[in-house]
Amino acid sequence: MSFGKEILRLDNICKSFPAVKALDQVNLSVRAGEVRGLVGENGAGKSTLIKVVTGAYIKDSGKMIFEDKEVSRNSPIISKELGIYAVYQDVMVAQDLSVAENFFLGNQPKRGPFIDWGKMHRESKKFLEEIEVDIDVKRSIKELSAAEGKMITIAKALWQNPKLVIFDEPTAVLTRNETKILFRIIKNLREKGSAIIYISHNLEEVFDTCDTVTVLKDGAVVGTYTTEELGSVEKLIPLMVGRAIEEMYYKKEVAIGQELLRVENLSGSKFKNITINVKAGEILGIFGLVGAGRTDIARAIFGADKFDKGKIIANGKEISIRKPKDSLKSGVGYLPEDRRNQGTFAQQDIEFNVNAINLDKVMKAGILNYKKAYEQTKEYVDKLSIKIGSVYQKVSDLSGGNQQKVVIARWLCRNPDVLIFDEPTAGIDVGTKAEIYRLFNEILNQEKGIILISSYLPELIGLSDRILVISNGMVAGEVERKDFSEEYLLTLAMKNIVSKEKIREAV
Amino acid sequence: MKSNQRKAFAERNLLIILAVMAVYLTIATKGNFSSWDNITNLIRQSSINGVVAIGMTLIIITGGIDLSVGSIVGLSGMVYALLTSNRGDIQMASSLAIILALGVSALIGLANGVAVHNGKVPPFIATLGMMTLVRGIVMYSSSGRMISGLPMEFREFSVATMLGIPALAWTWIFLAIFMAFVLKYTMYGRNLYAIGSNIEAARLSGINIGSNLYNFYVTAGLFSGIAGLMLGTRMAAGVPTGGQGYELDAIASVVIGGASLSGGVGSIFGTALGALIIQTLRNGGNLLGVDPFIMQIIIGAIIILAVFFDQYLKGRKTG
Amino acid sequence: MKSNQRKAFAERNLLIILAVMAVYLTIATKGNFSSWDNITNLIRQSSINGVVAIGMTLIIITGGIDLSVGSIVGLSGMVYALLTSNRGDIQMASSLAIILALGVSALIGLANGVAVHNGKVPPFIATLGMMTLVRGIVMYSSSGRMISGLPMEFREFSVATMLGIPALAWTWIFLAIFMAFVLKYTMYGRNLYAIGSNIEAARLSGINIGSNLYNFYVTAGLFSGIAGLMLGTRMAAGVPTGGQGYELDAIASVVIGGASLSGGVGSIFGTALGALIIQTLRNGGNLLGVDPFIMQIIIGAIIILAVFFDQYLKGRKTG
Amino acid sequence: ADVEPYDVAFIIKATDSDFWQYTIVGAKNAELDLKGLVKVTVYGPPSESDIDEQVAILENVVSTKPDAIVIASTSAEATSLVLDGAYKQGIKVILIDNFVYDTEYNSFLATNNKVGGSLAAEKLVESLEAAGKPLQGKIGLISAMAGVPVLIERDDGFRDKLKELAPDLEVLSTRYVDNDIAVAANATEDLLTANPDLIGFFADNNHTGDGVSRVIEERSLQDKIIAVAYDSDPQEIDALRSGALKALILQDPHGMGYKGVMFAFMAINGEPLPQYYDTGVYVVTKENLDDSIWILDPFSRKKY
Ligand SMILES: Nc1ncnc2c1ncn2[C@@H]1O[C@H](COP(=O)(O)OP(=O)(O)OP(=O)(O)O)[C@@H](O)[C@H]1O
Ligand SMILES: Nc1ncnc2c1ncn2[C@@H]1O[C@H](COP(=O)(O)OP(=O)(O)OP(=O)(O)O)[C@@H](O)[C@H]1O
Ligand SMILES: O[C@@H]1[C@@H](O)[C@H](O)OC[C@H]1O
Ligand SMILES: [Mg+2]
Ligand SMILES: [Mg+2]
């Protein structure tokens, strides 16, 4: 493979936070036209590295050389002028501004000294249409989904035509169709001679997209390899986690028991006549294209949103669910898909976050026992190998994946009869995914049930006993394990979709 | 719904609330309320708070708050008075004194900006400290006394009219339209919303947070300074307590006008309506001659109800 | 580092700031400042604001703000005075009057909570309206006059001491320790921080937002009510303007104490230190006999510098 | 002058107005006249609504153990216990402007504000008659602030006397204006709009007087609206001259300050003092304006 000249070189970069050494003597070199994968466990230091490159963090020591010139002082403004553009892991958009404005944020088109709104709308609309992103540019980001917000920042990368583009975990919130658009954008950028750094926990994706891969572990570089020399994902995993993972979707056969939860003819604004049941020892997968309404259904069952009609029966009794508290009492739990806005208590520590719904177990006569609270937290931190400095560390100081694990720990600790997981493994490294899947088995062994909502088909197929497919707010079919196949599930997912555009999403 | 439409719509609620109040007061005062005389009074009475509130709108959109505006109002008027009073030692040309008064006001604004941005002092505390400090300066420089003997043409500005509308009101209207335009059509304005909406995203988009924050705080200081001069013409003197308590009225105007104290949201037009609603309550109370204590109870209730009603109308359409 | 350590650490900065001020004042006043007499004065003088600020801490941790505290202070004192004054019509037992005064205060708190939670009125506006409304009630019920002739034992509470420390100070210390414990060791406290950090995540964790918010606002009302009685013993009368402006001191104490106005962060101990720092400034100025205007300028500057310094020390260790 | 001067603490209600600055001029003049025998230190909260802060100031002052305290107490009871304690420690206590119950003290110097208010009513009626207006119609009462005892006394004195002198004049419900001139002006405008038969105003302190007179000047209503106000400041003096105000009811703040310090000195030396000393009320109109500058502007008597 031959790439262009060296765009970015990092020499012995170090960066520490009070609790951890996040980057330890990192060396890295990326060339024009090269797509570099950056992989590593949660908390390995990937996002930190990116932020050092863009100047969002100040490095402690080491050199950064961009196009043969040392960048001794860096800041987001300086790196932008150098031609570095980053799509950060957490969606970084101004919620109150429109799509068009976010698209041009920082360099809106002007006529004279004044913003040219017409041009801004026209150009952003035209550009988004060209790359087949279908979003009304006049809407404010607040009204969009996280995926749409992220698409804006991704599309901007192509528009700005920078010398170095960094994508940090871009696909975690994207739909299939949007992911495809992303790959087209990357291809396009590469052809134009940009260097690209691509971070993802989806290793297949990394293999498909990248020319070379750098593995990071505990803040240090393990090595850089071409995808050709590695050959397969299986070769990459031990480099990352220090061991091979034999069976990712290892599923012990647990006897399926009595019905734990039954939802009959549930209807709401985005879904109609949904009937679902889960039994003890069973994982019910729910599949659908993004926007199919899976989250809405889950939230309605959990009492987070109101629904119009329908019955919810838990352990044989019809229950009335008006708020999350009711469903928690009836033994139903829900892990939300939007960790940042609905999951973490950012300013609070890990103990607080894990115990948020588990205080009853560590309280006596209404008084909290901090020792027990600590032990309870530590137990799950260890089980999920959450990378932390201390359980009394603020959760916002953790890496993205580790924050997700904290929220999962909260629910595993609660251990309700039926646990609804909405995209639980988004942003989680392979090693931990395997851990979490093993924990699923533990849950099932206790005669509990799991509803798993996931857009990642291999995971759904690997773990579920049955898969319910939702299409456009309606049940399109229920598939038994023996009939699982990607094609079949996708066909069902498109069943109620009429428009051509939507069908294209699945292809 | 498009967000532009939604904004217009949000302000429509306030217009409705204002209209309901106006209709009620017109009936209750047998037409007195909507006499041309009273309407011009009302606008003039709102104008000083209105101008302060424009500056406050900027700061609130950044997600901050500015408690120092009232003291800056006092300072600006006092600086002008000390420099022009025919009873003092210095007797400067009015125009020069105006420039100096505004310059000092802008400087205090800048100090706020530096404390907030470079000092990382939360805006509430930075401007609270500045409120106390600046009031101390006003008191010290005037020995706590009123300074009168201001130039005649300055004093007459408070009653001057143009096309039947008071000059003070024109000042407000002009500044409001100007700033509404700036917020919508310039980088300055768009950076304001970007920073207020998500400062981290703004920073990572290469927007210079520091220089923008300075700009906003300086502007807020400047508007308070202008309001101080307006108050000066109305009081025909530099008054040591001038502007005291104005921060609350300004903040209330901005928030009633639809802005959110967590930043990113707010509009000049909304703020103007907020300022009018507040002054209408006071004006109405005076016209009706209600027992002042009962009036106070009613005003308190209406402030809450106006915003409740606004929220309710919004909620019904979007929820 | 453990976050407990970190919190203690944050407060350690404030302790350092307070210590520096104390050392300076002791030297400058030739020991007067640290006389036992003055120290007890200082704590007593801080106690009323200190108690109001405890309630304010809760509201600020929720991400709200409570501007009505000062009016509730006034109301509580006035209710007590009206019910017990030997110059009035009713002359109730002191204990019963205390219960009624606190009950009314709690009720106003509840009204705030309802406006904020059910009415979706932003806390700033809900409590601003309530501030005006309640002050109107205080004025109306007393016809704007001071109500004196309170029971002697009530008046003497303000100078009573226990182990040499004023009863007012004990009241504050006891309430602060109690609430610090509640915030740290009970569901009530945990829910407070959860709601303040992320209200949506709190809801999805099965926390009942409404009833918790009511609790917090009622508590804040109650603490203001207690402070009103404390002020009552100090004023030896129901004062119509009693408590006016207390909201600013309380908010300043809370924010100097390390809380964030965007919610989720704050501690009772920090707030107590904040209240002491503010009062030390005033007390020191009085002891030094500095020109009051200069003093005002210095106080303003020190408020900003104290927080700047605190931020700076924090930043150095973590950045 | 080798003797240590006596420490006299001079505590005012607020630092923010001309009135209290006038008392300071008096106190400092007395200090000068006593030629190094006393040292006067001035204390005061920023505003008159800071009652609690004044009590704190007093406590702090007591702990510095001055020889005498001259105080204009904002409240009639809040300072009792502390003042009484100070008196018992041997600190001389001189009250000015505002009485304090339940404390021992050496002397009390003040204006009788009820009398002041009734004088205002008399002057208003006289001026209405002089302008040839029938004693019929409405009178606006603009008060600086609700709940302030001295203002309440003035307003009561005014209302009572007016009812007696001119029962057909209706005093409208009081407008309170937060001691803000602009707000006072707004209220004046609004009352004029609402009441075409309004013929006069009483403003119960200098800021309200400024607001009322400003509107009268702006609209040239000198002949139509008869206004009387309390206290003095440069604006009010101008207004008196221009006819926007017909009379000013004045206290003697300089006297309170001067005599307060003198009385303190006498008390320290064990000389007998009157229990109550009336510092008097003065009425100034256009006629005697030029002879009254000493009382209108005590700064003209500043000696230091
Ligand atoms: N602002 C911060 N303050 C303190 N520690 C931090 C901060 N940001 C990151 N860390 C720590 O630095 C380490 C590296 O984090 P980083 O976010 O770079 O990991 P990552 O490789 O991106 O992980 P993930 O795959 O989960 O996103 C982690 O241990 C994390 O807890
Ligand atoms: N916060 C939001 N604001 C506006 N629209 C939203 C929001 N969240 C989701 N949507 C939109 O609502 C629709 C239904 O979303 P929902 O989350 O129920 O679907 P889903 O099948 O769970 O898909 P996903 O995999 O994205 O969770 C989608 O079109 C989505 O874009
Ligand atoms: O007595 C004083 C009064 O005359 C002045 O108007 O304001 C302050 C008062 O307390
Ligand atoms: Mg990361
Ligand atoms: Mg979903």
Short mmCIF file of N, CA, C and O in Angstrom, two decimals, chain C residues 12-26 33 277 280:
data_model
loop_
_atom_site.label_atom_id
_atom_site.label_comp_id
_atom_site.label_asym_id
_atom_site.label_seq_id
_atom_site.Cartn_x
_atom_site.Cartn_y
_atom_site.Cartn_z
N ARG C 12 -11.62 22.67 51.86
CA ARG C 12 -10.39 23.10 52.50
C ARG C 12 -9.94 24.44 51.93
O ARG C 12 -9.46 25.30 52.66
N ASN C 13 -10.13 24.64 50.63
CA ASN C 13 -9.78 25.93 50.05
C ASN C 13 -10.52 27.06 50.75
O ASN C 13 -9.96 28.10 51.04
N LEU C 14 -11.81 26.83 50.96
CA LEU C 14 -12.60 27.87 51.62
C LEU C 14 -12.08 28.11 53.03
O LEU C 14 -12.02 29.25 53.49
N LEU C 15 -11.71 27.03 53.70
CA LEU C 15 -11.17 27.18 55.05
C LEU C 15 -9.89 28.01 55.02
O LEU C 15 -9.67 28.87 55.87
N ILE C 16 -9.06 27.74 54.00
CA ILE C 16 -7.82 28.52 53.87
C ILE C 16 -8.14 30.00 53.69
O ILE C 16 -7.58 30.87 54.35
N ILE C 17 -9.11 30.26 52.79
CA ILE C 17 -9.47 31.65 52.54
C ILE C 17 -9.96 32.32 53.82
O ILE C 17 -9.56 33.43 54.16
N LEU C 18 -10.80 31.60 54.55
CA LEU C 18 -11.33 32.13 55.79
C LEU C 18 -10.21 32.37 56.79
O LEU C 18 -10.15 33.41 57.47
N ALA C 19 -9.27 31.42 56.84
CA ALA C 19 -8.16 31.54 57.79
C ALA C 19 -7.29 32.76 57.46
O ALA C 19 -6.92 33.53 58.34
N VAL C 20 -7.02 32.94 56.17
CA VAL C 20 -6.20 34.08 55.77
C VAL C 20 -6.88 35.38 56.19
O VAL C 20 -6.26 36.28 56.75
N MET C 21 -8.20 35.44 55.93
CA MET C 21 -8.94 36.63 56.33
C MET C 21 -8.84 36.85 57.84
O MET C 21 -8.63 37.97 58.31
N ALA C 22 -9.00 35.75 58.60
CA ALA C 22 -9.00 35.86 60.06
C ALA C 22 -7.65 36.33 60.57
O ALA C 22 -7.57 37.22 61.42
N VAL C 23 -6.59 35.76 60.02
CA VAL C 23 -5.25 36.16 60.47
C VAL C 23 -5.02 37.64 60.18
O VAL C 23 -4.60 38.41 61.04
N TYR C 24 -5.36 38.02 58.95
CA TYR C 24 -5.17 39.42 58.59
C TYR C 24 -5.94 40.34 59.54
O TYR C 24 -5.41 41.33 60.06
N LEU C 25 -7.22 40.00 59.76
CA LEU C 25 -8.06 40.86 60.59
C LEU C 25 -7.58 40.90 62.04
O LEU C 25 -7.65 41.93 62.70
N THR C 26 -7.09 39.75 62.51
CA THR C 26 -6.61 39.73 63.89
C THR C 26 -5.44 40.69 64.06
O THR C 26 -5.38 41.48 65.00
N PHE C 33 -10.39 41.16 66.57
CA PHE C 33 -11.17 40.25 65.74
C PHE C 33 -11.32 38.88 66.38
O PHE C 33 -12.39 38.30 66.36
N ILE C 277 -17.77 33.50 55.52
CA ILE C 277 -16.87 34.39 54.77
C ILE C 277 -17.55 35.74 54.53
O ILE C 277 -16.97 36.80 54.75
N THR C 280 -17.76 37.65 57.77
CA THR C 280 -16.44 38.08 58.23
C THR C 280 -16.02 39.37 57.51
O THR C 280 -15.42 40.27 58.12
#
